[in-house]
PDB file of C-alpha atoms in Angstrom:
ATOM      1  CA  UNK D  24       9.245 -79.658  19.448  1.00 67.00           C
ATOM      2  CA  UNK D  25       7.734 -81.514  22.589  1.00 73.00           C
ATOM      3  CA  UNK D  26       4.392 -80.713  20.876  1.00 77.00           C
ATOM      4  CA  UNK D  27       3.976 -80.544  17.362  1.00 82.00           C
ATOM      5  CA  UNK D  28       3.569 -77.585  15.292  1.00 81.00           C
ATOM      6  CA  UNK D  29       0.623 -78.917  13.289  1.00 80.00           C
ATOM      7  CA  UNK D  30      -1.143 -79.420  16.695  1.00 78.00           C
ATOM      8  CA  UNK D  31       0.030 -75.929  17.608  1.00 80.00           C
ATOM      9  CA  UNK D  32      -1.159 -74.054  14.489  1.00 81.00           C
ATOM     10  CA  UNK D  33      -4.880 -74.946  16.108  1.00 76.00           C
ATOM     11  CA  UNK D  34      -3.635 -72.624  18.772  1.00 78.00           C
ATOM     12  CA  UNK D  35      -3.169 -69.738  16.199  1.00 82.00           C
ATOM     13  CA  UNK D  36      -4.520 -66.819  15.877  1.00 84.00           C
ATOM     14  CA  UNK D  37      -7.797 -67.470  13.204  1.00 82.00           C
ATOM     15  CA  UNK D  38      -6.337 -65.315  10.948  1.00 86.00           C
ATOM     16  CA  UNK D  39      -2.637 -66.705  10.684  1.00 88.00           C
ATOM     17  CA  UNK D  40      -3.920 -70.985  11.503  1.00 83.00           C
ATOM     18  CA  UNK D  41      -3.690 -71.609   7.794  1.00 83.00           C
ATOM     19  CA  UNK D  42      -0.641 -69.528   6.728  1.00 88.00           C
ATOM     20  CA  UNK D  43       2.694 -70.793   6.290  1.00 88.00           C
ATOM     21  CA  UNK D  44       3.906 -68.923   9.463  1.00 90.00           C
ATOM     22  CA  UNK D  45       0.718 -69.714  11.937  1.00 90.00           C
ATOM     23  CA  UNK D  46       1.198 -67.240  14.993  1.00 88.00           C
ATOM     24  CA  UNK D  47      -0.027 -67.810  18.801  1.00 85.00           C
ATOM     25  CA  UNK D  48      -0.018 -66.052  21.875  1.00 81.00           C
ATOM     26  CA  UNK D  49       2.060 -67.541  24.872  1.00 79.00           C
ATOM     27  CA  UNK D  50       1.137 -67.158  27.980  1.00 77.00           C
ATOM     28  CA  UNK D  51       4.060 -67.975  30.870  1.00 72.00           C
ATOM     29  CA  UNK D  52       2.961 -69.253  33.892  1.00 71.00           C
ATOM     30  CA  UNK D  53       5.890 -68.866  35.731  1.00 72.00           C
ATOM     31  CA  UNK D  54       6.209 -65.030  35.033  1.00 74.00           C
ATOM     32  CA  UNK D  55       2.655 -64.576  34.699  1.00 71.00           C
ATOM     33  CA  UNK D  56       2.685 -62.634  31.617  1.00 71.00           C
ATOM     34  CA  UNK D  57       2.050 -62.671  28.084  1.00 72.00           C
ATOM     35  CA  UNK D  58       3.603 -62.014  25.126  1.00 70.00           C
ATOM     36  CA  UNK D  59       3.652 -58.342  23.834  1.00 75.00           C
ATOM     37  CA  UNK D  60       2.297 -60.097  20.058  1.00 83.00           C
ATOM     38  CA  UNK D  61       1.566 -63.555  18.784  1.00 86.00           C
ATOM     39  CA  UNK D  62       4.458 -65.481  17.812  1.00 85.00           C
ATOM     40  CA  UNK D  63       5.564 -68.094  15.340  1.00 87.00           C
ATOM     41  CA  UNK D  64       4.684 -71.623  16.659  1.00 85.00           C
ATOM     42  CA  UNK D  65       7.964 -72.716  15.120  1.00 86.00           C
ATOM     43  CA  UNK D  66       9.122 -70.757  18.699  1.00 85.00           C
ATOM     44  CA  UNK D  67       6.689 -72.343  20.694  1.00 83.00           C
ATOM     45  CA  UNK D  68       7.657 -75.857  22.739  1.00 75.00           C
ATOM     46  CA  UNK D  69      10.841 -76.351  21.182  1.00 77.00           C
ATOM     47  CA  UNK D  70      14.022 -77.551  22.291  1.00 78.00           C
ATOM     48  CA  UNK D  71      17.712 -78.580  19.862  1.00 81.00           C
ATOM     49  CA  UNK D  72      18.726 -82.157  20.276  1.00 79.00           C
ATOM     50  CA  UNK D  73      16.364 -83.239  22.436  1.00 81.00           C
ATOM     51  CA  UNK D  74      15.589 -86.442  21.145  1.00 83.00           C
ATOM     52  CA  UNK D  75      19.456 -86.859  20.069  1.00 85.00           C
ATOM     53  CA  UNK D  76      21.474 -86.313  22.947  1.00 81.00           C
ATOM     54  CA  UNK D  77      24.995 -87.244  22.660  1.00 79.00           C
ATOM     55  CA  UNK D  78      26.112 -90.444  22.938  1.00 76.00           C
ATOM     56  CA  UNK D  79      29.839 -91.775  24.653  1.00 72.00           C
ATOM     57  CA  UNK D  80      31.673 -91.329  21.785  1.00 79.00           C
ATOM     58  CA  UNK D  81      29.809 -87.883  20.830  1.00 83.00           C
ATOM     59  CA  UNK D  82      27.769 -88.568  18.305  1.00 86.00           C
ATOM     60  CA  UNK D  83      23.871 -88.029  17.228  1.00 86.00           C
ATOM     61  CA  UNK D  84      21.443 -90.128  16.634  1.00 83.00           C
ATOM     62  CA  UNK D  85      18.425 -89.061  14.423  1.00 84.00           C
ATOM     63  CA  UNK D  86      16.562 -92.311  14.698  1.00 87.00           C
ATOM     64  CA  UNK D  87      14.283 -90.749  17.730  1.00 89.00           C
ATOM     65  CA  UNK D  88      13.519 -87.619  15.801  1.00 88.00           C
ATOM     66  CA  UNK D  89      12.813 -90.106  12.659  1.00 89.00           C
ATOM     67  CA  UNK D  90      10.636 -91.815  14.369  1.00 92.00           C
ATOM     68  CA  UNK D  91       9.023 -88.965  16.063  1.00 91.00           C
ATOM     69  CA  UNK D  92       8.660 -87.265  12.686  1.00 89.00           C
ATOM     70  CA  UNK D  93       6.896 -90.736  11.524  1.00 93.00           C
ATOM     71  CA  UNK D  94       4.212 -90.177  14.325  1.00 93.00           C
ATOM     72  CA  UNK D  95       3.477 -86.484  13.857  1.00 90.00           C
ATOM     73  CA  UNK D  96       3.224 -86.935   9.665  1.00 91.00           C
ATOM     74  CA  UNK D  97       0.345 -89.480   9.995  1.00 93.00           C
ATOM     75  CA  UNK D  98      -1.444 -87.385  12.765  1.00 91.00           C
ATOM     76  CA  UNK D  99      -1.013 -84.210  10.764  1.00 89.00           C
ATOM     77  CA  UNK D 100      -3.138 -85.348   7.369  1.00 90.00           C
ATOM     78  CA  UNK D 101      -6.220 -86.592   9.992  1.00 90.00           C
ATOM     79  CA  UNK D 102      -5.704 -83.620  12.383  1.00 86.00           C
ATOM     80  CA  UNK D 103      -7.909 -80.879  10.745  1.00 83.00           C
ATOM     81  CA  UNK D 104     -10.706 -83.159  10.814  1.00 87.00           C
ATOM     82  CA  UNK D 105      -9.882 -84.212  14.288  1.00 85.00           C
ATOM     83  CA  UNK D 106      -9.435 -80.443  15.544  1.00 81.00           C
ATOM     84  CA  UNK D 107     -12.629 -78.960  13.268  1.00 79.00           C
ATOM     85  CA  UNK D 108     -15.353 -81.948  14.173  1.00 81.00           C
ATOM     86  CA  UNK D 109     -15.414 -83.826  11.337  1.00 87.00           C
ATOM     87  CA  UNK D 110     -13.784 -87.201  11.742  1.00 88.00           C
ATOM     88  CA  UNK D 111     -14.937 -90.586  12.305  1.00 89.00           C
ATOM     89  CA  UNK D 112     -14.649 -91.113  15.921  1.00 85.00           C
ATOM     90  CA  UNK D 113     -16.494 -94.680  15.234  1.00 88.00           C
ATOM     91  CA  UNK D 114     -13.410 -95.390  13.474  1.00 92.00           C
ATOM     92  CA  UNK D 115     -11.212 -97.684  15.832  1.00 92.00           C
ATOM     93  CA  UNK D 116      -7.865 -96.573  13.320  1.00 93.00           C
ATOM     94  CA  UNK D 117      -8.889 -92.588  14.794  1.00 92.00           C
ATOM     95  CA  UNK D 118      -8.872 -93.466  18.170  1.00 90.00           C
ATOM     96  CA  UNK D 119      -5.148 -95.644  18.021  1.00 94.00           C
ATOM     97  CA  UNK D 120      -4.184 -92.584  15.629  1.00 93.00           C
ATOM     98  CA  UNK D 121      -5.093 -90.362  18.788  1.00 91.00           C
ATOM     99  CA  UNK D 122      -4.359 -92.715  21.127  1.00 92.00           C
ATOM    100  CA  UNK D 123      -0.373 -92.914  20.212  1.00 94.00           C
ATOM    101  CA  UNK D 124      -0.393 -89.183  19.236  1.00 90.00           C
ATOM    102  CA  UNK D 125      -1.479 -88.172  22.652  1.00 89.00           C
ATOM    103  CA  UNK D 126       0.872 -90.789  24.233  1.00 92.00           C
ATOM    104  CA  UNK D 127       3.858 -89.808  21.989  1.00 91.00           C
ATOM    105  CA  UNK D 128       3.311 -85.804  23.229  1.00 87.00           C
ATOM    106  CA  UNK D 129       3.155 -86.901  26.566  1.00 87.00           C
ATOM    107  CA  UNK D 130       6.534 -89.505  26.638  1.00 90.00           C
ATOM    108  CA  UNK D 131       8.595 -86.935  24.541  1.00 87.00           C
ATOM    109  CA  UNK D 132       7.723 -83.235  26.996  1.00 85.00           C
ATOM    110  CA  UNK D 133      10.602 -81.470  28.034  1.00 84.00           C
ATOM    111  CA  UNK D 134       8.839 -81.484  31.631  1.00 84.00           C
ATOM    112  CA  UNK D 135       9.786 -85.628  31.427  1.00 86.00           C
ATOM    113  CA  UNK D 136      12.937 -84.956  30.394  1.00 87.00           C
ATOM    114  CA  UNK D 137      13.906 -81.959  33.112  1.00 89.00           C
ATOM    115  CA  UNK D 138      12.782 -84.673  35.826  1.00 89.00           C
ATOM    116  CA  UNK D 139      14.798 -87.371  34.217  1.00 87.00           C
ATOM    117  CA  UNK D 140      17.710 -85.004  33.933  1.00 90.00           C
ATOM    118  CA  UNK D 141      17.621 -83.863  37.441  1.00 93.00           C
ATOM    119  CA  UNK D 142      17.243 -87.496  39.020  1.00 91.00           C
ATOM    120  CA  UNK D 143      19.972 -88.380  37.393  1.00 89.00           C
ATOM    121  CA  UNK D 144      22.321 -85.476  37.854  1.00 90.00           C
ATOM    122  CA  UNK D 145      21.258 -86.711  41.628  1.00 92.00           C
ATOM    123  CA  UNK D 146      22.439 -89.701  41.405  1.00 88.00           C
ATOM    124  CA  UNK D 147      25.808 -89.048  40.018  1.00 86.00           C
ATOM    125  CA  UNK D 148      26.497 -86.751  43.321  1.00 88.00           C
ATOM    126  CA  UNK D 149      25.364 -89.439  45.017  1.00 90.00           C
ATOM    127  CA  UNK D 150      26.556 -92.866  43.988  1.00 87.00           C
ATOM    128  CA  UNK D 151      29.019 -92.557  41.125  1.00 82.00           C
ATOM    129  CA  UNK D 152      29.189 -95.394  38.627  1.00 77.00           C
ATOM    130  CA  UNK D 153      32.346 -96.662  37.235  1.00 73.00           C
ATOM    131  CA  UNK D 154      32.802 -94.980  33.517  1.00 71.00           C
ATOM    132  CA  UNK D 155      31.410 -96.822  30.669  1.00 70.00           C
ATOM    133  CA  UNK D 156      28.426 -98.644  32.954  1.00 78.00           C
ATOM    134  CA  UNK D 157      25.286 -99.013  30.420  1.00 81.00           C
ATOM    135  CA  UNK D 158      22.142-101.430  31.312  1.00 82.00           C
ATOM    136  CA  UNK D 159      21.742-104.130  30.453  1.00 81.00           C
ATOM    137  CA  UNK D 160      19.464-102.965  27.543  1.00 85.00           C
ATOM    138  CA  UNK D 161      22.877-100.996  26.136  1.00 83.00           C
ATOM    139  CA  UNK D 162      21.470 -97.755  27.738  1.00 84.00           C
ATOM    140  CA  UNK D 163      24.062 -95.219  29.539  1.00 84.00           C
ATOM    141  CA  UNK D 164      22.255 -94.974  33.248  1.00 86.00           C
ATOM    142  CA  UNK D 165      24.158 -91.804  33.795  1.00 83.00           C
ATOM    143  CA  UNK D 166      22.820 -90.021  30.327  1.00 84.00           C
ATOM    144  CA  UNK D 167      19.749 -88.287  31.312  1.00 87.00           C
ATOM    145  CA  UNK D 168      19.684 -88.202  27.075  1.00 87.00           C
ATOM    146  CA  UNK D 169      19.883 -91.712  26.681  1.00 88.00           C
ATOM    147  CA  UNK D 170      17.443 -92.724  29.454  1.00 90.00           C
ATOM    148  CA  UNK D 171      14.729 -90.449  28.200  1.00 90.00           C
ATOM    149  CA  UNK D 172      14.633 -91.691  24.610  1.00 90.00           C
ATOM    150  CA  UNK D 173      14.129 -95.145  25.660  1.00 91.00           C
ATOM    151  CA  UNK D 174      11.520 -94.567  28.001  1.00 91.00           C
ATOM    152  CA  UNK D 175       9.847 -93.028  25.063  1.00 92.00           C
ATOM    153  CA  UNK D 176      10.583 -95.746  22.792  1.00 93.00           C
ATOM    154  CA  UNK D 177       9.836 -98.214  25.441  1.00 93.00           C
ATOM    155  CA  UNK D 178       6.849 -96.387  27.125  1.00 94.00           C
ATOM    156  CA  UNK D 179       5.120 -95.784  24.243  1.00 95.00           C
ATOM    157  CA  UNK D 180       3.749 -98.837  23.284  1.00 96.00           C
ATOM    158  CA  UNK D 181       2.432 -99.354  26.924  1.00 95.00           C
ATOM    159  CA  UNK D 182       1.042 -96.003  27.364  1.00 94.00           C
ATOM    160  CA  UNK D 183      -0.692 -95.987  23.760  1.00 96.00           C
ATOM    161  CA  UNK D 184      -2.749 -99.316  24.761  1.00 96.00           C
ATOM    162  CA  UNK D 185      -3.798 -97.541  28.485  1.00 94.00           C
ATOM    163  CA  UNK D 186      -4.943 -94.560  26.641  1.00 91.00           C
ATOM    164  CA  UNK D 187      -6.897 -96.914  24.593  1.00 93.00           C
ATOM    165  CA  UNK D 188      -8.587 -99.185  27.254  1.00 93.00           C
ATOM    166  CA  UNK D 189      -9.853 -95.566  28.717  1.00 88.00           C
ATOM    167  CA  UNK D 190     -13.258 -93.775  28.612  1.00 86.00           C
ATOM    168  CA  UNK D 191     -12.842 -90.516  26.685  1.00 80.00           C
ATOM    169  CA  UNK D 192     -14.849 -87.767  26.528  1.00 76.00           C
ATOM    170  CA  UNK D 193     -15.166 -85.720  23.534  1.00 71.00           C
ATOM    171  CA  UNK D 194     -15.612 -81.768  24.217  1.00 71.00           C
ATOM    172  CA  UNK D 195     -16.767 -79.500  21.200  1.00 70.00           C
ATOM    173  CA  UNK D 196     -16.378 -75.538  21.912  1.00 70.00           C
ATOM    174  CA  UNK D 197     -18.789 -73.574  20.736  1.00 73.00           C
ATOM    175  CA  UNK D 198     -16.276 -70.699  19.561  1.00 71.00           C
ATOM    176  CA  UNK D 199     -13.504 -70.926  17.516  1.00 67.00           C
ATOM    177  CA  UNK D 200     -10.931 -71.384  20.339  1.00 63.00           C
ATOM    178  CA  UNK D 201      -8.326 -73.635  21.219  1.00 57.00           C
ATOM    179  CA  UNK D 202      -6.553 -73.948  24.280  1.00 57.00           C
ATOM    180  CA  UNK D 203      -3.745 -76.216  25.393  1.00 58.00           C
ATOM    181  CA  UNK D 204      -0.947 -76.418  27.537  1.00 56.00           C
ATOM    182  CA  UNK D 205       2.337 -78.036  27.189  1.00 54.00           C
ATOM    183  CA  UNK D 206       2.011 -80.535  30.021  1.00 56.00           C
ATOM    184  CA  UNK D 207      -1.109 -82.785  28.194  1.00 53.00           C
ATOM    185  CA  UNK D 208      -1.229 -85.113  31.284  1.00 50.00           C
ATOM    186  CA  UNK D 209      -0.902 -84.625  34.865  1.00 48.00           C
ATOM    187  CA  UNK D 210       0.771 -86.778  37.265  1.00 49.00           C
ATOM    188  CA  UNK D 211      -1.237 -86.312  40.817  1.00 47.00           C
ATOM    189  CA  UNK D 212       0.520 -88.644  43.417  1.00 49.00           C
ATOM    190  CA  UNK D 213      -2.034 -89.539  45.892  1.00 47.00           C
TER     191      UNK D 213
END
């Protein structure tokens, strides 16, 4: 999942956010419809093998989804009192704990990935490499895969620190509501 599920149960339905099957509604923007009835947010922003594509010699690697998995699990015990107003927010740890969450959701969307993807497909019509180039890093500049999971592991060091030397607002709703959208940050190009 491109965003996690314990972030998405806060999108539930209040009577299903604390079940073991939490259900939202979806909204599509590109059909401009919703759902018929909430669904599972196991279905929601999801994607197999996204953060183990297929290397040259065909194989998986888990270590992305590992280390993915490492992010989510310590964001998921502070979340509720993140989401529900009650945490520390004079605690420096909350905002880095935020700070790399928020920067880990937006390295790792499937949005990133589609553009990576498609750039590179590009550039294989374009200017073919000889089989077997890699960088000099060891990455495969023709795997859209392989690119993409080292910008996250590379980016998100970098883009955890910018989040961090930012003003941030804090908005409390007055309802029990919660909104979000699977594209946290938007890239305007001026």
């Amino acid at each position: 999942h491109w965003v996690p599920q314990f972030y998405l149960s806060y999108c539930a339905t209040q009577e299903s956010r604390r079940t073991e099957t939490p259900q939202a509604w979806r909204f599509d923007k590109e059909s401009n419809a919703f759902d018929e009835k909430p669904t599972s947010v196991r279905n929601l922003c999801g994607k197999r093998y996204l953060y183990s594509p297929k290397t040259a010699d065909g194989v998986r690697d888990g270590g992305t989804e590992d280390f993915l998995r490492q992010i989510e699990d310590q964001t998921a015990r502070e979340w509720r009192t993140i989401a529900e107003g009650e945490a520390d927010l004079k605690d420096p740890r909350m905002w880095k704990l935020i700070a790399r969450c928020s920067a880990a959701r937006q390295l790792r969307n499937y949005t990133l990935y589609a553009l990576f993807n498609s750039t590179i497909e590009l550039a294989n019509r374009l200017y073919p490499l000889a089989k077997g180039s890699v960088r000099a890093d060891g990455v495969n500049p023709r795997n859209s895969g392989e690119v993409f999971i080292h910008q996250l592991h590379d980016g998100l060091p970098k883009m955890t620190d910018t989040f961090l030397s930012k003003t941030w607002y804090v908005l409390e709703a007055s309802n029990d509501s919660f909104v979000t959208s699977d594209k946290p940050v938007l890239f305007i190009h001026p």
